[in-house]
CSV table of C-alpha atoms in Angstrom, one decimal:
chain,number,residue,atom,x,y,z
Z,273,UNK,CA,89.6,96.1,1.5
Z,274,UNK,CA,93.3,96.1,2.1
Z,275,UNK,CA,95.1,98.1,4.7
Z,276,UNK,CA,98.5,99.8,4.9
Z,277,UNK,CA,100.6,101.1,7.8
Z,278,UNK,CA,100.4,104.9,8.4
Z,279,UNK,CA,104.0,105.8,8.7
Z,280,UNK,CA,105.5,105.1,12.1
Z,281,UNK,CA,102.1,105.5,13.9
Z,282,UNK,CA,101.3,101.8,14.4
Z,283,UNK,CA,97.9,102.5,12.7
Z,284,UNK,CA,96.8,100.5,9.7
Z,285,UNK,CA,94.3,102.4,7.5
Z,286,UNK,CA,92.3,101.4,4.5
Z,287,UNK,CA,93.7,102.0,1.0
Z,288,UNK,CA,90.6,104.0,0.2
Z,289,UNK,CA,89.4,106.6,2.7
Z,290,UNK,CA,86.4,108.8,2.9
Z,291,UNK,CA,86.7,112.6,3.0
Z,292,UNK,CA,84.1,115.3,3.8
Z,293,UNK,CA,85.3,118.4,2.1
Z,294,UNK,CA,82.5,120.1,0.1
Z,295,UNK,CA,80.0,117.3,0.9
Z,296,UNK,CA,79.2,116.8,4.6
Z,297,UNK,CA,77.3,119.7,6.1
Z,298,UNK,CA,77.4,121.5,2.8
Z,299,UNK,CA,76.3,120.1,-0.7
Z,300,UNK,CA,75.1,116.8,0.7
Z,301,UNK,CA,72.3,116.6,3.3
Z,302,UNK,CA,72.9,114.7,6.5
Z,303,UNK,CA,70.8,111.7,5.6
Z,304,UNK,CA,72.9,111.0,2.5
Z,305,UNK,CA,76.1,111.7,4.3
Z,306,UNK,CA,75.2,109.2,7.0
Z,307,UNK,CA,74.3,106.7,4.3
Z,308,UNK,CA,77.8,107.2,2.7
Z,309,UNK,CA,79.5,106.7,6.0
Z,310,UNK,CA,77.5,103.5,6.8
Z,311,UNK,CA,78.3,102.1,3.3
Z,312,UNK,CA,82.0,103.0,3.7
Z,313,UNK,CA,82.1,101.2,7.1
Z,314,UNK,CA,80.4,98.2,5.5
Z,315,UNK,CA,83.0,98.1,2.7
Z,316,UNK,CA,85.9,98.2,5.2
Z,317,UNK,CA,86.9,101.8,5.0
Z,318,UNK,CA,88.3,102.7,8.4
Z,319,UNK,CA,89.9,106.2,7.8
Z,320,UNK,CA,87.7,109.3,7.7
Z,321,UNK,CA,89.2,112.7,7.0
Z,322,UNK,CA,87.7,116.1,7.8
Z,323,UNK,CA,88.7,119.5,9.1
Z,324,UNK,CA,87.5,122.1,11.5
Z,325,UNK,CA,87.0,124.6,8.7
Z,326,UNK,CA,84.9,122.3,6.4
Z,327,UNK,CA,81.3,123.8,6.4
Z,328,UNK,CA,82.5,125.8,9.5
Z,329,UNK,CA,82.6,122.8,11.7
Z,330,UNK,CA,79.4,121.1,10.5
Z,331,UNK,CA,81.3,118.5,8.5
Z,332,UNK,CA,82.9,117.3,11.7
Z,333,UNK,CA,79.6,117.3,13.5
Z,334,UNK,CA,77.9,115.3,10.8
Z,335,UNK,CA,80.8,112.8,10.6
Z,336,UNK,CA,80.8,112.4,14.4
Z,337,UNK,CA,77.1,111.6,14.5
Z,338,UNK,CA,77.4,109.1,11.6
Z,339,UNK,CA,80.4,107.3,13.2
Z,340,UNK,CA,78.7,107.1,16.7
Z,341,UNK,CA,76.8,104.1,15.4
Z,342,UNK,CA,80.0,102.0,15.2
Z,343,UNK,CA,82.5,100.6,17.8
Z,344,UNK,CA,85.2,103.2,18.5
Z,345,UNK,CA,88.0,100.8,17.6
Z,346,UNK,CA,86.6,100.2,14.1
Z,347,UNK,CA,87.5,103.7,12.7
Z,348,UNK,CA,90.3,106.2,12.6
Z,349,UNK,CA,89.4,109.9,12.4
Z,350,UNK,CA,91.7,112.6,11.0
Z,351,UNK,CA,90.9,116.3,11.3
Z,352,UNK,CA,92.9,119.5,10.7
Z,353,UNK,CA,93.5,123.0,12.0
Z,354,UNK,CA,95.1,126.2,10.6
Z,355,UNK,CA,92.5,128.2,8.7
Z,356,UNK,CA,90.2,130.8,10.4
Z,357,UNK,CA,86.6,130.0,11.1
Z,358,UNK,CA,83.7,132.1,9.8
Z,359,UNK,CA,82.8,133.4,13.2
Z,360,UNK,CA,86.4,134.2,14.3
Z,361,UNK,CA,88.6,135.3,11.4
Z,362,UNK,CA,91.4,136.5,13.7
Z,363,UNK,CA,92.0,133.0,15.0
Z,364,UNK,CA,94.2,131.1,12.6
Z,365,UNK,CA,97.6,129.5,12.1
Z,366,UNK,CA,99.5,127.0,14.2
Z,367,UNK,CA,100.2,129.0,17.3
Z,368,UNK,CA,99.8,127.2,20.6
Z,369,UNK,CA,96.5,128.9,21.5
Z,370,UNK,CA,94.9,128.2,18.2
Z,371,UNK,CA,96.1,124.6,18.0
Z,372,UNK,CA,94.9,123.7,21.5
Z,373,UNK,CA,91.6,125.5,21.1
Z,374,UNK,CA,91.0,123.8,17.7
Z,375,UNK,CA,91.7,120.4,19.3
Z,376,UNK,CA,89.0,121.0,22.0
Z,377,UNK,CA,86.5,122.3,19.5
Z,378,UNK,CA,87.0,119.4,17.1
Z,379,UNK,CA,86.6,116.9,20.0
Z,380,UNK,CA,83.3,118.5,20.8
Z,381,UNK,CA,82.2,118.6,17.1
Z,382,UNK,CA,83.2,114.9,16.6
Z,383,UNK,CA,81.9,113.7,19.9
Z,384,UNK,CA,85.1,111.9,20.6
Z,385,UNK,CA,87.4,111.6,23.6
Z,386,UNK,CA,90.5,111.6,21.4
Z,387,UNK,CA,91.4,112.6,17.9
Z,388,UNK,CA,93.3,109.8,16.2
Z,389,UNK,CA,95.2,112.1,13.8
Z,390,UNK,CA,95.4,115.9,14.2
Z,391,UNK,CA,96.8,117.5,11.1
Z,392,UNK,CA,98.3,120.9,10.4
Z,393,UNK,CA,96.3,122.0,7.4
Z,394,UNK,CA,99.1,124.1,6.1
Z,395,UNK,CA,102.6,125.3,7.2
Z,396,UNK,CA,102.6,128.4,9.3
Z,397,UNK,CA,105.6,130.6,8.5
Z,398,UNK,CA,104.5,133.1,11.1
Z,399,UNK,CA,104.7,130.8,14.1
Z,400,UNK,CA,108.0,129.2,15.5
Z,401,UNK,CA,107.9,125.6,14.5
Z,402,UNK,CA,109.0,124.7,18.1
Z,403,UNK,CA,105.7,126.2,19.3
Z,404,UNK,CA,103.6,124.1,17.0
Z,405,UNK,CA,105.5,120.9,17.7
Z,406,UNK,CA,105.2,121.4,21.5
Z,407,UNK,CA,101.5,122.2,21.2
Z,408,UNK,CA,100.9,118.9,19.4
Z,409,UNK,CA,103.0,117.1,22.0
Z,410,UNK,CA,101.0,118.6,24.8
Z,411,UNK,CA,97.7,117.7,23.2
Z,412,UNK,CA,99.0,114.1,22.9
Z,413,UNK,CA,100.2,114.1,26.5
Z,414,UNK,CA,96.8,115.2,27.6
Z,415,UNK,CA,95.2,112.3,25.8
Z,416,UNK,CA,93.3,114.5,23.5
Z,417,UNK,CA,95.3,113.6,20.3
Z,418,UNK,CA,96.8,110.2,19.5
Z,419,UNK,CA,99.0,111.2,16.5
Z,420,UNK,CA,99.7,114.3,14.5
Z,421,UNK,CA,100.5,115.0,10.9
Z,422,UNK,CA,100.6,117.7,8.3
Z,423,UNK,CA,99.1,118.7,4.9
Z,424,UNK,CA,101.0,120.3,2.0
Z,425,UNK,CA,104.3,120.7,3.8
Z,426,UNK,CA,107.6,120.2,2.1
Z,427,UNK,CA,109.9,117.3,3.1
Z,428,UNK,CA,112.3,119.8,4.5
Z,429,UNK,CA,109.6,121.3,6.8
Z,430,UNK,CA,108.6,117.8,8.0
Z,431,UNK,CA,112.3,116.9,8.6
Z,432,UNK,CA,112.7,120.1,10.7
Z,433,UNK,CA,109.6,119.3,12.7
Z,434,UNK,CA,110.8,115.7,13.3
Z,435,UNK,CA,114.2,117.0,14.5
Z,436,UNK,CA,112.5,119.5,16.8
Z,437,UNK,CA,110.2,116.8,18.2
Z,438,UNK,CA,113.2,114.7,19.0
Z,439,UNK,CA,114.9,117.5,20.8
Z,440,UNK,CA,111.8,118.4,22.8
Z,441,UNK,CA,111.1,114.7,23.6
Z,442,UNK,CA,107.6,114.7,22.0
Z,443,UNK,CA,106.2,112.6,19.1
Z,444,UNK,CA,107.0,113.6,15.6
Z,445,UNK,CA,104.5,113.9,12.7
Z,446,UNK,CA,103.5,110.6,11.2
Z,447,UNK,CA,101.5,111.6,8.1
Z,448,UNK,CA,101.5,114.0,5.2
Z,449,UNK,CA,98.5,114.8,3.0
Z,450,UNK,CA,99.5,116.2,-0.5
Z,451,UNK,CA,97.4,116.5,-3.6
Z,452,UNK,CA,98.3,113.7,-6.0
Z,453,UNK,CA,96.8,112.1,-9.1
Z,454,UNK,CA,97.6,110.9,-12.6
Z,455,UNK,CA,97.3,114.4,-14.0
Z,456,UNK,CA,99.5,116.0,-11.3
Z,457,UNK,CA,102.5,114.0,-10.2
Z,458,UNK,CA,104.7,116.7,-8.6
Z,459,UNK,CA,104.2,115.2,-5.1
Z,460,UNK,CA,106.3,112.2,-6.2
Z,461,UNK,CA,109.4,114.3,-6.1
Z,462,UNK,CA,109.3,114.2,-2.3
Z,463,UNK,CA,107.9,110.7,-1.7
Z,464,UNK,CA,111.2,109.1,-0.8
Z,465,UNK,CA,112.3,111.9,1.5
Z,466,UNK,CA,108.9,111.8,3.3
Z,467,UNK,CA,108.9,108.0,3.7
Z,468,UNK,CA,112.4,108.1,5.1
Z,469,UNK,CA,111.1,110.2,8.0
Z,470,UNK,CA,108.6,107.5,8.9
Z,471,UNK,CA,105.8,109.7,7.6
Z,472,UNK,CA,102.9,108.0,5.8
Z,473,UNK,CA,101.4,109.6,2.7
Z,474,UNK,CA,97.6,110.0,2.5
Z,475,UNK,CA,96.7,111.7,-0.8
Z,476,UNK,CA,93.8,113.9,-1.6
Z,477,UNK,CA,92.3,114.7,-5.0
Z,478,UNK,CA,93.3,111.3,-6.4
Z,479,UNK,CA,90.5,111.6,-9.0
Z,480,UNK,CA,91.6,115.1,-10.1
Z,481,UNK,CA,88.4,116.5,-8.6
Z,482,UNK,CA,86.3,114.3,-10.9
Z,483,UNK,CA,88.2,115.2,-14.1
Z,484,UNK,CA,89.7,111.7,-14.5
Z,485,UNK,CA,86.3,110.0,-14.1
Z,486,UNK,CA,84.8,111.9,-17.0
Z,487,UNK,CA,82.5,114.1,-15.0
Z,488,UNK,CA,83.4,117.1,-17.1
Z,489,UNK,CA,83.8,115.4,-20.4
Z,490,UNK,CA,80.7,116.9,-21.9
Z,491,UNK,CA,81.0,120.3,-20.1
Z,492,UNK,CA,80.4,121.5,-16.6
Z,493,UNK,CA,77.3,119.8,-15.0
Z,494,UNK,CA,74.9,122.0,-13.1
Z,495,UNK,CA,75.4,121.7,-9.4
Z,496,UNK,CA,79.0,120.5,-9.6
Z,497,UNK,CA,81.9,122.2,-7.9
Z,498,UNK,CA,83.0,123.3,-11.4
Z,499,UNK,CA,79.8,125.2,-11.7
Z,500,UNK,CA,80.2,126.9,-8.4
Z,501,UNK,CA,82.0,130.2,-8.5
Z,502,UNK,CA,83.2,129.6,-4.9
Z,503,UNK,CA,85.0,126.4,-5.7
Z,504,UNK,CA,85.8,126.5,-9.4
Z,505,UNK,CA,88.9,128.6,-9.0
Z,506,UNK,CA,90.4,125.8,-7.0
Z,507,UNK,CA,89.8,123.2,-9.7
Z,508,UNK,CA,93.3,123.3,-11.2
Z,509,UNK,CA,92.6,120.3,-13.5
Z,510,UNK,CA,89.5,121.7,-15.1
Z,511,UNK,CA,91.4,122.8,-18.2
Z,512,UNK,CA,91.0,121.7,-21.9
Z,513,UNK,CA,94.4,120.0,-22.0
Z,514,UNK,CA,93.5,117.9,-18.9
Z,515,UNK,CA,90.1,117.0,-20.3
Z,516,UNK,CA,91.8,115.6,-23.4
Z,517,UNK,CA,94.3,113.6,-21.3
Z,518,UNK,CA,91.6,112.3,-19.0
Z,519,UNK,CA,89.6,111.0,-22.0
Z,520,UNK,CA,92.7,109.0,-23.1
Z,521,UNK,CA,93.1,107.8,-19.5
Z,522,UNK,CA,89.5,106.5,-19.5
Z,523,UNK,CA,90.2,104.7,-22.8
Z,524,UNK,CA,92.9,102.7,-21.0
Z,525,UNK,CA,90.4,101.9,-18.2
Z,526,UNK,CA,87.8,100.8,-20.7
Z,527,UNK,CA,90.3,98.5,-22.3
Z,528,UNK,CA,91.0,96.9,-18.9
Z,529,UNK,CA,87.3,96.6,-18.2
Z,530,UNK,CA,87.3,98.7,-15.0
Z,531,UNK,CA,85.9,102.0,-14.0
Z,532,UNK,CA,88.1,105.1,-14.5
Z,533,UNK,CA,87.8,105.9,-10.8
Z,534,UNK,CA,89.2,102.5,-9.7
Z,535,UNK,CA,92.1,102.8,-12.2
Z,536,UNK,CA,92.9,106.4,-11.0
Z,537,UNK,CA,93.0,105.2,-7.3
Z,538,UNK,CA,95.0,102.1,-8.2
Z,539,UNK,CA,97.5,104.4,-10.1
Z,540,UNK,CA,98.1,106.3,-6.9
Z,541,UNK,CA,98.3,103.1,-4.8
Z,542,UNK,CA,100.9,101.6,-7.1
Z,543,UNK,CA,103.4,103.6,-5.2
Z,544,UNK,CA,104.4,101.8,-1.9
Z,545,UNK,CA,104.9,105.2,-0.2
Z,546,UNK,CA,101.2,106.0,-0.5
Z,547,UNK,CA,99.2,104.7,2.4
Z,548,UNK,CA,95.7,105.7,1.4
Z,549,UNK,CA,93.6,107.7,-1.1
Z,550,UNK,CA,90.9,110.1,0.1
Z,551,UNK,CA,87.7,110.2,-2.0
Z,552,UNK,CA,84.5,112.1,-1.5
Z,553,UNK,CA,81.0,110.7,-2.0
Z,554,UNK,CA,77.5,112.1,-2.3
Z,555,UNK,CA,76.0,108.7,-2.9
Z,556,UNK,CA,76.8,105.3,-1.3
Z,557,UNK,CA,77.1,103.6,-4.7
Z,558,UNK,CA,80.1,105.8,-5.6
Z,559,UNK,CA,82.1,104.1,-2.9
Z,560,UNK,CA,81.3,100.6,-4.3
Z,561,UNK,CA,83.2,101.6,-7.5
Z,562,UNK,CA,86.0,103.3,-5.6
Z,563,UNK,CA,86.9,100.4,-3.3
Z,564,UNK,CA,87.5,98.1,-6.3
Z,565,UNK,CA,90.9,99.9,-6.5
Z,566,UNK,CA,92.1,98.3,-3.2
Z,567,UNK,CA,94.4,95.4,-4.0
Z,568,UNK,CA,94.2,96.0,-7.7
Z,569,UNK,CA,97.6,95.2,-9.2
Z,570,UNK,CA,98.9,95.7,-12.7
Z,571,UNK,CA,102.2,95.2,-14.4
Z,572,UNK,CA,104.5,97.8,-15.8
Z,573,UNK,CA,102.9,97.4,-19.2
Z,574,UNK,CA,99.6,98.8,-18.0
Z,575,UNK,CA,101.3,101.7,-16.2
Z,576,UNK,CA,103.3,102.4,-19.3
Z,577,UNK,CA,100.1,102.6,-21.3
Z,578,UNK,CA,98.7,105.1,-18.7
Z,579,UNK,CA,101.8,107.2,-19.0
Z,580,UNK,CA,101.5,107.2,-22.8
Z,581,UNK,CA,97.9,108.2,-22.6
Z,582,UNK,CA,98.7,111.1,-20.3
Z,583,UNK,CA,101.7,112.3,-22.3
Z,584,UNK,CA,101.3,115.9,-23.5
Z,585,UNK,CA,100.7,116.3,-27.2
Z,586,UNK,CA,99.8,119.3,-29.4
Z,587,UNK,CA,96.1,118.6,-29.0
Z,588,UNK,CA,96.4,118.1,-25.3
């Protein structure tokens, strides 16, 4: 496993990270989740991503119990706040009260003394940005949070937050989490501006929710997120044109003699601005295939072949 610096934080995290959305505390039982975390740790994965809203807090609790078996300095945990919880729909956003309450609740769920990376799950247009930045600064000053970051913000919003942090004398955000994969490259438009702020980029959905790996090549498998009415609407890549492109992508991977998942992750990591790629896992062996992407280098000819395979045509 290779590691990259996370923006200006001083942290170095693994090129492949383990996430817990839709798996821990939900579709995957705790025994299998713990097995995935143990295997991830063995493989050198040191960044684990979750959120207070995943499985209404159970994902954090499962992850915390799994990580408790390892030395504290051997892993980095990132969680998030913004969305309302099932039992308290009125509490949401990035106001000071919600942010600080979320920090305390996540600490309890994870069983940690400090959260390595607290992330704003979305931008909150209803709360003054100064209030959010100050709340994060206060959580850090209290020793409850070590660094903070954001998810799905624009570069302009991150720049404004950084400027406010400077004026308030508190730390600025050090990470951004956008969706990014070979089928959806729009995040690239702001990579340079994000990196210029000293913000590291940790991408989610690098496998296009399984579309790039061929999971949906023969239809929608029973029990998959594509078969679940509650999650299918969020699967923006589960479309006929994307299925066609993903098949051509897998053809390139086959020609190179590697798994499509490894090529998809390496494709993301070819960009120096990308610090890490977040993957999910329901079985430990899935991680063995994913980590082969770390350190995988190809020349421009291979990436040109990928671009050609993904180019839109009349049939896809």
